[in-house]
Coordinates of C-alpha atoms in Angstrom, one line a residue:
Q1 CA 7.9 -16.7 -2.1
V2 CA 7.7 -13.0 -1.3
Q3 CA 6.9 -12.2 2.3
L4 CA 5.3 -8.9 3.4
V5 CA 4.9 -7.6 6.9
E6 CA 2.9 -4.5 7.6
S7 CA 3.1 -2.3 10.7
G8 CA 2.2 1.2 11.8
G9 CA -1.6 1.0 12.0
G10 CA -3.5 2.6 14.8
S11 CA -6.5 4.9 15.9
V12 CA -6.3 8.6 15.3
P13 CA -8.7 11.5 15.2
A14 CA -9.7 13.0 11.8
G15 CA -7.0 15.3 10.5
E16 CA -4.1 13.5 12.0
S17 CA -1.4 11.4 10.2
L18 CA -0.2 7.9 10.2
T19 CA 2.7 6.1 8.5
L20 CA 2.3 2.4 7.5
S21 CA 5.4 0.3 6.7
C22 CA 5.7 -2.8 4.6
A23 CA 8.8 -4.9 5.0
V24 CA 9.4 -6.7 1.7
S25 CA 11.5 -9.8 1.8
E26 CA 13.0 -9.6 -1.7
Y27 CA 13.9 -7.1 -4.4
T28 CA 13.2 -9.2 -7.5
S29 CA 10.9 -9.2 -10.5
S30 CA 8.3 -11.1 -8.3
A31 CA 8.0 -7.9 -6.2
A32 CA 8.5 -5.3 -8.9
C33 CA 5.2 -3.7 -7.9
V34 CA 4.4 -3.1 -4.3
G35 CA 1.0 -1.7 -3.5
W36 CA -1.2 -0.7 -0.6
F37 CA -4.8 -1.8 -0.6
R38 CA -7.6 -1.3 1.9
Q39 CA -10.8 -2.9 2.8
A40 CA -13.5 -1.3 4.9
P41 CA -16.4 -3.3 6.6
G42 CA -19.0 -4.1 4.0
R43 CA -16.9 -2.8 1.1
E44 CA -14.7 -4.4 -1.5
R45 CA -11.0 -4.2 -1.2
E46 CA -9.6 -1.2 -3.2
G47 CA -6.2 -0.1 -4.4
V48 CA -4.8 3.0 -2.6
A49 CA -1.3 3.5 -3.9
R50 CA 1.5 1.6 -5.6
I51 CA 5.1 2.0 -6.4
S52 CA 7.4 0.4 -9.1
Q53 CA 10.4 -0.8 -7.1
F54 CA 12.7 -0.7 -10.2
L55 CA 11.5 2.6 -11.7
G56 CA 10.2 4.4 -8.7
T57 CA 7.0 5.4 -10.4
K58 CA 3.9 5.9 -8.3
L59 CA 0.2 5.7 -8.7
Y60 CA -2.6 6.8 -6.4
A61 CA -6.3 6.3 -6.1
D62 CA -8.2 9.6 -6.6
S63 CA -9.6 9.3 -3.1
V64 CA -6.1 9.7 -1.6
K65 CA -4.3 11.9 -4.0
G66 CA -2.6 14.8 -2.3
R67 CA -3.0 13.3 1.2
F68 CA -1.1 10.0 0.9
T69 CA 2.4 9.4 -0.2
I70 CA 4.1 6.1 -1.1
S71 CA 7.8 5.7 -0.9
Q72 CA 10.5 3.1 -0.6
D73 CA 13.8 3.2 1.3
N74 CA 17.2 3.2 -0.4
R75 CA 17.7 -0.5 0.3
R76 CA 14.4 -1.3 -1.3
T77 CA 13.4 -3.4 1.7
T78 CA 10.6 -1.2 3.0
V79 CA 7.8 0.5 1.3
Q80 CA 6.0 3.2 3.4
L81 CA 2.6 4.9 3.1
Q82 CA 2.5 8.3 4.7
M83 CA -1.2 9.2 5.3
N84 CA -2.0 12.8 6.1
S85 CA -5.2 14.6 6.7
L86 CA -6.9 11.4 7.6
K87 CA -10.7 11.1 7.3
P88 CA -13.2 8.7 8.9
D89 CA -13.7 7.2 5.4
D90 CA -10.1 6.1 5.5
T91 CA -10.9 3.6 8.2
A92 CA -10.1 0.2 6.9
L93 CA -7.8 -2.8 7.1
Y94 CA -4.7 -1.9 5.1
Y95 CA -2.8 -4.5 3.2
C96 CA 0.5 -4.4 1.5
A97 CA 0.9 -6.5 -1.6
A98 CA 3.6 -7.4 -4.2
G99 CA 3.5 -8.7 -7.7
R100 CA 5.1 -8.7 -11.1
A101 CA 4.8 -5.8 -13.6
R102 CA 2.3 -6.5 -16.4
A103 CA 3.1 -5.1 -19.8
G104 CA 5.9 -3.2 -18.2
T105 CA 3.8 -1.3 -15.7
C106 CA 2.3 -1.7 -12.2
S107 CA -1.4 -1.3 -11.7
L108 CA -3.8 -0.9 -8.8
R109 CA -5.7 -4.0 -9.8
E110 CA -5.9 -6.5 -6.9
S111 CA -5.7 -9.4 -9.4
D112 CA -2.2 -8.3 -10.5
Y113 CA -0.7 -8.9 -7.0
D114 CA 0.4 -12.3 -6.0
Y115 CA 1.6 -11.8 -2.5
W116 CA -0.2 -10.3 0.4
G117 CA 0.5 -9.3 4.0
Q118 CA -1.8 -9.9 6.9
G119 CA -3.0 -6.4 7.1
T120 CA -2.9 -3.6 9.6
Q121 CA -5.9 -1.8 11.0
V122 CA -6.4 2.0 10.6
T123 CA -9.2 3.7 12.4
V124 CA -10.0 7.4 12.0
S125 CA -12.5 8.9 14.4
S126 CA -14.6 12.0 13.6

């Protein structure tokens, strides 16, 4: 059972930065893919960014490209999401998730992720 614990959320004004961290309990095929998702009030949960823990490849949603960066530490125990130039539309509950690779790749589809953290709130004021 992969365990995920998020940290680093908070409230910031627009234009500022935040870094979210996800502690991942194991570096195995069950957690080959680690992704960040978010859900704003009244909206469906959406994929933000993901990283392949084995290959290091990254994928971003169009809405955050150029502003957010996903990375992993050298021990593969933490996955971070650096969020720059934050906008009020980035306000949401952010979740870290882990899952197996499908067909050798990692997606941003919620259904491909088996393990989820509790979420951390990010609020961006205008």
